[in-house]
Amino acid sequence: MAELDRRVAIVTGGARGIGRGCAHALAERGLAVALVDVLVPEMANTKAEIEGYGVPCLTFEADVADHRRAKEVAGSVLGAWGRIDVLVNNAGRPMPTGILDLSEEQWDTTIDVNLKSCFNYIQAVAPTMMAREYGRIVSMSSLNAHSGGVTAAVSRVAYAAAKAGIIGLTRSLAKELGPHIAINCVCPGLIKTELTQKNPVIATREPELIRGIALHRTGSPRDVAELVAFLATVEPCFVTGQDITIDGFQWNR
Ligand SMILES: NC(=O)c1ccc[n+]([C@@H]2O[C@H](COP(=O)([O-])OP(=O)(O)OC[C@H]3O[C@@H](n4cnc5c(N)ncnc54)[C@H](O)[C@@H]3O)[C@@H](O)[C@H]2O)c1
């Protein structure tokens, strides 16, 4: 097993949006990047962009809700590069259905893709991080975890519960995985990505929503990626167990 000199990151949901931004920000800082996503052509495009920074990139077609597949992905990354320094649990999907109409299947899928996915990948990388006494984990929660949703991203109960679950997971694991592994999560507000641009409610209400943001704009994937890259690479690091909101101060949430 060849040990790569450079640090290695896994970014789930790295094909597009915020995950693609995170992959760029980490590659810019010299990390090798493994992308995990279900969107194969988009992931191939992002891989080409990442290799443009002169760092290696691997791609894995995988549903992040699949526990066994997470172990396979981590095993393949270790087989190829011999180390995993950074995990960015970014993949997630919204769920706009309210409690009265939400099916059990919608609840389960939303929890699996947004929350269980974090468990899957953290459990897959934790053994090597602990053995090497180094690791940085950043998971994508949401402002919805604090606000309860509805207003901005039209994601309601199941999504808000899953994203709030990430905060509990983060706090608990900061204690369990310390002192060598730092784990945090970020809570983005309204970020312009394929996900939000396709949402007709957000598109219609965008001017009104922006008026309620102190910085008077929506965020970009780059905004979030810079924070994630900071948490994933800053040395020394004295931040762990935190949820950090990045929303331009959305006071009407
Ligand atoms: N955009 C926002 O305003 C916003 C706000 C708060 C939180 N978030 C969170 O940020 C993360 C990224 O959101 P985005 O706006 O970039 O969305 P996006 O839909 O543009 O990108 C999400 C990526 O995750 C991948 N993905 C989704 N489900 C997957 C699965 N089961 N297995 C593997 N890959 C999967 C998608 O294919 C896509 O490439 C999500 O967790 C989302 O909940 C986004």
mmCIF file of C-alpha atoms and ligand atoms in Angstrom:
data_model
loop_
_atom_site.group_PDB
_atom_site.id
_atom_site.type_symbol
_atom_site.label_atom_id
_atom_site.label_comp_id
_atom_site.label_asym_id
_atom_site.label_seq_id
_atom_site.Cartn_x
_atom_site.Cartn_y
_atom_site.Cartn_z
ATOM 1 C CA MET A 1 0.000 0.000 0.000
ATOM 2 C CA ALA A 2 1.675 3.210 -1.170
ATOM 3 C CA GLU A 3 1.520 6.045 1.357
ATOM 4 C CA LEU A 4 0.902 9.263 -0.536
ATOM 5 C CA ASP A 5 2.932 12.253 0.708
ATOM 6 C CA ARG A 6 -0.020 14.545 0.298
ATOM 7 C CA ARG A 7 -3.067 14.544 2.552
ATOM 8 C CA VAL A 8 -6.149 12.700 1.305
ATOM 9 C CA ALA A 9 -9.790 13.802 1.499
ATOM 10 C CA ILE A 10 -13.057 12.014 0.804
ATOM 11 C CA VAL A 11 -15.898 14.338 -0.243
ATOM 12 C CA THR A 12 -19.378 12.846 -0.475
ATOM 13 C CA GLY A 13 -21.814 14.493 -2.868
ATOM 14 C CA GLY A 14 -18.749 15.944 -4.567
ATOM 15 C CA ALA A 15 -20.109 15.921 -8.121
ATOM 16 C CA ARG A 16 -21.775 19.331 -7.948
ATOM 17 C CA GLY A 17 -22.900 22.190 -5.712
ATOM 18 C CA ILE A 18 -21.327 22.708 -2.296
ATOM 19 C CA GLY A 19 -19.516 19.341 -2.440
ATOM 20 C CA ARG A 20 -17.854 20.271 -5.731
ATOM 21 C CA GLY A 21 -16.850 23.590 -4.142
ATOM 22 C CA CYS A 22 -15.311 21.722 -1.189
ATOM 23 C CA ALA A 23 -13.399 19.420 -3.546
ATOM 24 C CA HIS A 24 -11.996 22.490 -5.343
ATOM 25 C CA ALA A 25 -11.005 24.225 -2.105
ATOM 26 C CA LEU A 26 -9.216 21.109 -0.810
ATOM 27 C CA ALA A 27 -7.469 20.462 -4.129
ATOM 28 C CA GLU A 28 -6.324 24.106 -4.176
ATOM 29 C CA ARG A 29 -4.682 23.398 -0.814
ATOM 30 C CA GLY A 30 -2.886 20.383 -2.308
ATOM 31 C CA LEU A 31 -5.003 17.505 -1.019
ATOM 32 C CA ALA A 32 -5.773 14.427 -3.119
ATOM 33 C CA VAL A 33 -9.548 14.085 -3.402
ATOM 34 C CA ALA A 34 -11.852 11.068 -3.632
ATOM 35 C CA LEU A 35 -15.344 11.974 -4.800
ATOM 36 C CA VAL A 36 -18.413 9.914 -3.866
ATOM 37 C CA ASP A 37 -21.689 10.525 -5.678
ATOM 38 C CA VAL A 38 -24.536 8.989 -7.639
ATOM 39 C CA LEU A 39 -24.183 11.468 -10.535
ATOM 40 C CA VAL A 40 -21.556 9.756 -12.682
ATOM 41 C CA PRO A 41 -21.102 12.213 -15.612
ATOM 42 C CA GLU A 42 -21.088 15.252 -13.283
ATOM 43 C CA MET A 43 -18.530 13.493 -11.078
ATOM 44 C CA ALA A 44 -16.305 12.874 -14.131
ATOM 45 C CA ASN A 45 -16.414 16.621 -14.914
ATOM 46 C CA THR A 46 -15.470 17.512 -11.340
ATOM 47 C CA LYS A 47 -12.646 14.955 -11.395
ATOM 48 C CA ALA A 48 -11.181 16.660 -14.487
ATOM 49 C CA GLU A 49 -11.407 20.045 -12.727
ATOM 50 C CA ILE A 50 -9.695 18.667 -9.601
ATOM 51 C CA GLU A 51 -6.880 17.117 -11.622
ATOM 52 C CA GLY A 52 -6.386 20.593 -13.117
ATOM 53 C CA TYR A 53 -4.872 21.578 -9.731
ATOM 54 C CA GLY A 54 -2.215 18.892 -10.237
ATOM 55 C CA VAL A 55 -3.581 16.596 -7.519
ATOM 56 C CA PRO A 56 -4.900 13.063 -7.985
ATOM 57 C CA CYS A 57 -8.636 12.391 -7.903
ATOM 58 C CA LEU A 58 -10.610 9.156 -7.587
ATOM 59 C CA THR A 59 -14.346 8.788 -8.157
ATOM 60 C CA PHE A 60 -16.758 6.327 -6.562
ATOM 61 C CA GLU A 61 -20.316 5.798 -7.698
ATOM 62 C CA ALA A 62 -22.096 5.118 -4.413
ATOM 63 C CA ASP A 63 -25.310 5.856 -2.554
ATOM 64 C CA VAL A 64 -24.124 7.341 0.753
ATOM 65 C CA ALA A 65 -27.008 5.639 2.555
ATOM 66 C CA ASP A 66 -25.361 2.269 1.814
ATOM 67 C CA HIS A 67 -23.361 1.255 4.902
ATOM 68 C CA ARG A 68 -21.437 -1.596 3.261
ATOM 69 C CA ARG A 69 -20.486 0.563 0.274
ATOM 70 C CA ALA A 70 -18.989 3.227 2.576
ATOM 71 C CA LYS A 71 -16.569 0.615 3.930
ATOM 72 C CA GLU A 72 -15.702 -0.441 0.357
ATOM 73 C CA VAL A 73 -15.017 3.167 -0.648
ATOM 74 C CA ALA A 74 -12.778 3.792 2.370
ATOM 75 C CA GLY A 75 -10.966 0.484 1.694
ATOM 76 C CA SER A 76 -10.364 1.450 -1.949
ATOM 77 C CA VAL A 77 -9.043 4.902 -1.014
ATOM 78 C CA LEU A 78 -6.682 3.320 1.519
ATOM 79 C CA GLY A 79 -5.636 0.714 -1.049
ATOM 80 C CA ALA A 80 -4.813 3.432 -3.576
ATOM 81 C CA TRP A 81 -3.313 6.129 -1.371
ATOM 82 C CA GLY A 82 -2.637 4.538 2.033
ATOM 83 C CA ARG A 83 -4.213 7.273 4.144
ATOM 84 C CA ILE A 84 -7.402 9.236 4.791
ATOM 85 C CA ASP A 85 -6.884 12.580 6.528
ATOM 86 C CA VAL A 86 -10.133 14.411 5.834
ATOM 87 C CA LEU A 87 -13.772 13.383 5.448
ATOM 88 C CA VAL A 88 -16.384 15.841 4.216
ATOM 89 C CA ASN A 89 -19.890 14.429 4.711
ATOM 90 C CA ASN A 90 -21.662 16.707 2.268
ATOM 91 C CA ALA A 91 -24.182 14.573 0.359
ATOM 92 C CA GLY A 92 -27.774 15.294 1.281
ATOM 93 C CA ARG A 93 -31.241 15.787 -0.132
ATOM 94 C CA PRO A 94 -34.166 18.008 0.910
ATOM 95 C CA MET A 95 -37.625 16.769 1.882
ATOM 96 C CA PRO A 96 -40.342 19.403 1.553
ATOM 97 C CA THR A 97 -43.267 17.239 2.744
ATOM 98 C CA GLY A 98 -44.909 18.185 6.046
ATOM 99 C CA ILE A 99 -45.740 15.772 8.882
ATOM 100 C CA LEU A 100 -49.360 15.099 7.850
ATOM 101 C CA ASP A 101 -48.381 13.859 4.389
ATOM 102 C CA LEU A 102 -44.926 12.425 5.041
ATOM 103 C CA SER A 103 -44.725 8.693 4.349
ATOM 104 C CA GLU A 104 -42.639 6.340 6.457
ATOM 105 C CA GLU A 105 -40.483 5.705 3.400
ATOM 106 C CA GLN A 106 -39.864 9.442 2.883
ATOM 107 C CA TRP A 107 -38.880 9.774 6.553
ATOM 108 C CA ASP A 108 -36.521 6.789 6.357
ATOM 109 C CA THR A 109 -34.893 7.890 3.091
ATOM 110 C CA THR A 110 -34.369 11.439 4.337
ATOM 111 C CA ILE A 111 -32.769 10.242 7.571
ATOM 112 C CA ASP A 112 -30.658 7.684 5.674
ATOM 113 C CA VAL A 113 -29.293 10.081 3.041
ATOM 114 C CA ASN A 114 -28.707 13.041 5.358
ATOM 115 C CA LEU A 115 -27.832 11.482 8.733
ATOM 116 C CA LYS A 116 -27.077 7.768 8.457
ATOM 117 C CA SER A 117 -24.704 8.647 5.603
ATOM 118 C CA CYS A 118 -22.544 10.542 8.119
ATOM 119 C CA PHE A 119 -22.510 7.532 10.458
ATOM 120 C CA ASN A 120 -21.627 5.273 7.501
ATOM 121 C CA TYR A 121 -18.616 7.282 6.357
ATOM 122 C CA ILE A 122 -17.368 8.274 9.806
ATOM 123 C CA GLN A 123 -17.430 4.647 10.908
ATOM 124 C CA ALA A 124 -15.615 3.680 7.702
ATOM 125 C CA VAL A 125 -12.755 6.186 8.151
ATOM 126 C CA ALA A 126 -12.474 6.352 11.954
ATOM 127 C CA PRO A 127 -10.279 3.224 12.348
ATOM 128 C CA THR A 128 -7.527 4.521 10.052
ATOM 129 C CA MET A 129 -7.751 8.054 11.459
ATOM 130 C CA MET A 130 -7.449 6.713 15.006
ATOM 131 C CA ALA A 131 -4.585 4.399 14.071
ATOM 132 C CA ARG A 132 -2.700 7.322 12.469
ATOM 133 C CA GLU A 133 -3.731 9.696 15.285
ATOM 134 C CA TYR A 134 -4.895 12.310 12.788
ATOM 135 C CA GLY A 135 -8.223 13.188 11.243
ATOM 136 C CA ARG A 136 -10.543 16.024 10.318
ATOM 137 C CA ILE A 137 -14.242 15.457 9.738
ATOM 138 C CA VAL A 138 -16.698 18.112 8.559
ATOM 139 C CA SER A 139 -20.379 17.308 8.003
ATOM 140 C CA MET A 140 -23.011 19.393 6.228
ATOM 141 C CA SER A 141 -25.858 20.229 8.564
ATOM 142 C CA SER A 142 -28.180 23.136 7.744
ATOM 143 C CA LEU A 143 -29.662 26.322 9.122
ATOM 144 C CA ASN A 144 -32.853 24.244 9.105
ATOM 145 C CA ALA A 145 -31.500 22.300 12.088
ATOM 146 C CA HIS A 146 -31.871 25.528 14.086
ATOM 147 C CA SER A 147 -34.794 27.203 12.324
ATOM 148 C CA GLY A 148 -36.978 24.152 11.738
ATOM 149 C CA GLY A 149 -37.058 24.845 8.032
ATOM 150 C CA VAL A 150 -40.129 25.791 5.991
ATOM 151 C CA THR A 151 -39.196 29.446 5.425
ATOM 152 C CA ALA A 152 -36.130 29.243 3.255
ATOM 153 C CA ALA A 153 -35.377 25.876 1.758
ATOM 154 C CA VAL A 154 -38.906 24.446 2.040
ATOM 155 C CA SER A 155 -37.436 21.433 3.733
ATOM 156 C CA ARG A 156 -39.444 20.385 6.705
ATOM 157 C CA VAL A 157 -39.603 17.940 9.560
ATOM 158 C CA ALA A 158 -37.569 14.956 8.319
ATOM 159 C CA TYR A 159 -34.794 17.087 6.842
ATOM 160 C CA ALA A 160 -34.631 19.398 9.866
ATOM 161 C CA ALA A 161 -34.510 16.357 12.174
ATOM 162 C CA ALA A 162 -31.755 14.704 10.130
ATOM 163 C CA LYS A 163 -29.691 17.894 10.014
ATOM 164 C CA ALA A 164 -30.184 18.477 13.759
ATOM 165 C CA GLY A 165 -29.092 14.863 14.269
ATOM 166 C CA ILE A 166 -25.783 15.728 12.614
ATOM 167 C CA ILE A 167 -25.164 18.304 15.351
ATOM 168 C CA GLY A 168 -25.679 15.684 18.095
ATOM 169 C CA LEU A 169 -23.514 13.203 16.216
ATOM 170 C CA THR A 170 -20.783 15.835 15.926
ATOM 171 C CA ARG A 171 -20.813 16.749 19.616
ATOM 172 C CA SER A 172 -20.787 13.130 20.752
ATOM 173 C CA LEU A 173 -18.028 12.071 18.363
ATOM 174 C CA ALA A 174 -15.840 15.059 19.209
ATOM 175 C CA LYS A 175 -15.584 13.523 22.682
ATOM 176 C CA GLU A 176 -15.293 9.935 21.494
ATOM 177 C CA LEU A 177 -12.768 10.555 18.695
ATOM 178 C CA GLY A 178 -10.636 13.168 20.449
ATOM 179 C CA PRO A 179 -7.897 14.092 21.090
ATOM 180 C CA HIS A 180 -6.467 13.439 17.629
ATOM 181 C CA ILE A 181 -9.554 13.803 15.438
ATOM 182 C CA ALA A 182 -11.370 17.129 15.107
ATOM 183 C CA ILE A 183 -14.992 16.877 13.976
ATOM 184 C CA ASN A 184 -17.318 19.780 13.226
ATOM 185 C CA CYS A 185 -20.388 20.530 11.181
ATOM 186 C CA VAL A 186 -21.491 23.592 9.276
ATOM 187 C CA CYS A 187 -25.016 24.956 8.938
ATOM 188 C CA PRO A 188 -25.422 26.775 5.627
ATOM 189 C CA GLY A 189 -28.308 29.161 5.055
ATOM 190 C CA LEU A 190 -29.467 29.885 1.532
ATOM 191 C CA ILE A 191 -26.699 28.807 -0.850
ATOM 192 C CA LYS A 192 -27.131 29.048 -4.611
ATOM 193 C CA THR A 193 -26.648 25.551 -6.049
ATOM 194 C CA GLU A 194 -28.429 23.285 -8.511
ATOM 195 C CA LEU A 195 -30.532 22.133 -5.553
ATOM 196 C CA THR A 196 -31.872 25.550 -4.590
ATOM 197 C CA GLN A 197 -32.015 26.961 -8.120
ATOM 198 C CA LYS A 198 -34.415 24.197 -9.140
ATOM 199 C CA ASN A 199 -36.717 24.977 -6.216
ATOM 200 C CA PRO A 200 -39.647 27.071 -7.531
ATOM 201 C CA VAL A 201 -40.533 28.450 -4.093
ATOM 202 C CA ILE A 202 -37.025 29.741 -3.505
ATOM 203 C CA ALA A 203 -36.827 31.128 -7.045
ATOM 204 C CA THR A 204 -40.094 33.037 -6.561
ATOM 205 C CA ARG A 205 -39.262 34.298 -3.083
ATOM 206 C CA GLU A 206 -35.572 35.043 -3.631
ATOM 207 C CA PRO A 207 -35.788 38.881 -3.514
ATOM 208 C CA GLU A 208 -37.807 38.721 -0.278
ATOM 209 C CA LEU A 209 -35.451 36.145 1.237
ATOM 210 C CA ILE A 210 -32.391 38.230 0.353
ATOM 211 C CA ARG A 211 -33.910 41.263 2.095
ATOM 212 C CA GLY A 212 -33.846 39.166 5.278
ATOM 213 C CA ILE A 213 -30.125 38.383 4.982
ATOM 214 C CA ALA A 214 -27.802 40.919 6.618
ATOM 215 C CA LEU A 215 -25.215 40.572 3.837
ATOM 216 C CA HIS A 216 -27.996 41.016 1.214
ATOM 217 C CA ARG A 217 -27.057 38.055 -0.942
ATOM 218 C CA THR A 218 -27.363 34.308 -1.124
ATOM 219 C CA GLY A 219 -24.259 32.269 -0.379
ATOM 220 C CA SER A 220 -22.173 30.470 -2.978
ATOM 221 C CA PRO A 221 -20.639 26.993 -2.824
ATOM 222 C CA ARG A 222 -17.299 28.788 -2.522
ATOM 223 C CA ASP A 223 -18.458 30.600 0.649
ATOM 224 C CA VAL A 224 -19.202 27.277 2.345
ATOM 225 C CA ALA A 225 -16.183 25.510 0.865
ATOM 226 C CA GLU A 226 -13.750 28.042 2.345
ATOM 227 C CA LEU A 227 -15.151 27.407 5.827
ATOM 228 C CA VAL A 228 -15.050 23.643 5.301
ATOM 229 C CA ALA A 229 -11.485 23.802 3.996
ATOM 230 C CA PHE A 230 -10.477 25.868 7.031
ATOM 231 C CA LEU A 231 -11.938 23.289 9.415
ATOM 232 C CA ALA A 232 -10.372 20.471 7.385
ATOM 233 C CA THR A 233 -6.850 21.867 7.121
ATOM 234 C CA VAL A 234 -6.058 24.620 9.644
ATOM 235 C CA GLU A 235 -3.013 23.900 11.809
ATOM 236 C CA PRO A 236 -3.060 23.919 14.740
ATOM 237 C CA CYS A 237 -6.764 23.187 15.179
ATOM 238 C CA PHE A 238 -8.547 23.968 18.472
ATOM 239 C CA VAL A 239 -12.077 23.758 17.045
ATOM 240 C CA THR A 240 -14.054 20.559 17.497
ATOM 241 C CA GLY A 241 -17.609 19.501 18.368
ATOM 242 C CA GLN A 242 -19.035 22.706 16.885
ATOM 243 C CA ASP A 243 -21.852 23.579 14.505
ATOM 244 C CA ILE A 244 -20.968 26.743 12.650
ATOM 245 C CA THR A 245 -23.687 28.708 10.903
ATOM 246 C CA ILE A 246 -22.824 30.267 7.552
ATOM 247 C CA ASP A 247 -25.834 32.225 6.337
ATOM 248 C CA GLY A 248 -24.901 35.909 5.920
ATOM 249 C CA PHE A 249 -27.033 36.325 9.076
ATOM 250 C CA GLN A 250 -30.471 35.294 7.853
ATOM 251 C CA TRP A 251 -32.467 37.021 10.572
ATOM 252 C CA ASN A 252 -35.960 36.238 9.198
ATOM 253 C CA ARG A 253 -35.372 32.492 9.155
HETATM 254 N N1 LIG B 1 -27.937 24.761 -0.967
HETATM 255 C C1 LIG B 1 -28.362 25.156 0.225
HETATM 256 O O1 LIG B 1 -28.975 26.219 0.362
HETATM 257 C C2 LIG B 1 -28.092 24.292 1.433
HETATM 258 C C3 LIG B 1 -28.400 24.834 2.692
HETATM 259 C C4 LIG B 1 -28.155 24.064 3.825
HETATM 260 C C5 LIG B 1 -27.612 22.804 3.714
HETATM 261 N N2 LIG B 1 -27.338 22.306 2.473
HETATM 262 C C6 LIG B 1 -26.760 20.962 2.426
HETATM 263 O O2 LIG B 1 -25.544 21.022 1.715
HETATM 264 C C7 LIG B 1 -25.319 19.773 1.051
HETATM 265 C C8 LIG B 1 -25.084 20.020 -0.417
HETATM 266 O O3 LIG B 1 -26.209 20.666 -0.966
HETATM 267 P P1 LIG B 1 -26.206 21.331 -2.414
HETATM 268 O O4 LIG B 1 -27.039 22.540 -2.330
HETATM 269 O O5 LIG B 1 -24.828 21.409 -2.953
HETATM 270 O O6 LIG B 1 -27.060 20.199 -3.205
HETATM 271 P P2 LIG B 1 -26.898 19.578 -4.656
HETATM 272 O O7 LIG B 1 -28.131 18.776 -4.905
HETATM 273 O O8 LIG B 1 -26.522 20.629 -5.644
HETATM 274 O O9 LIG B 1 -25.658 18.610 -4.459
HETATM 275 C C9 LIG B 1 -25.770 17.475 -3.631
HETATM 276 C C10 LIG B 1 -24.853 16.397 -4.162
HETATM 277 O O10 LIG B 1 -25.039 15.247 -3.326
HETATM 278 C C11 LIG B 1 -25.270 14.113 -4.155
HETATM 279 N N3 LIG B 1 -26.111 13.156 -3.467
HETATM 280 C C12 LIG B 1 -27.392 13.341 -3.053
HETATM 281 N N4 LIG B 1 -27.864 12.200 -2.526
HETATM 282 C C13 LIG B 1 -26.867 11.279 -2.617
HETATM 283 C C14 LIG B 1 -26.748 9.913 -2.248
HETATM 284 N N5 LIG B 1 -27.773 9.246 -1.679
HETATM 285 N N6 LIG B 1 -25.582 9.287 -2.463
HETATM 286 C C15 LIG B 1 -24.530 9.934 -3.043
HETATM 287 N N7 LIG B 1 -24.591 11.214 -3.430
HETATM 288 C C16 LIG B 1 -25.751 11.882 -3.211
HETATM 289 C C17 LIG B 1 -25.987 14.689 -5.378
HETATM 290 O O11 LIG B 1 -25.936 13.805 -6.481
HETATM 291 C C18 LIG B 1 -25.229 15.985 -5.593
HETATM 292 O O12 LIG B 1 -24.071 15.797 -6.366
HETATM 293 C C19 LIG B 1 -26.550 18.908 1.346
HETATM 294 O O13 LIG B 1 -26.301 18.082 2.443
HETATM 295 C C20 LIG B 1 -27.606 19.943 1.696
HETATM 296 O O14 LIG B 1 -28.601 19.399 2.514
HETATM 297 C C21 LIG B 1 -27.558 23.010 1.338
#
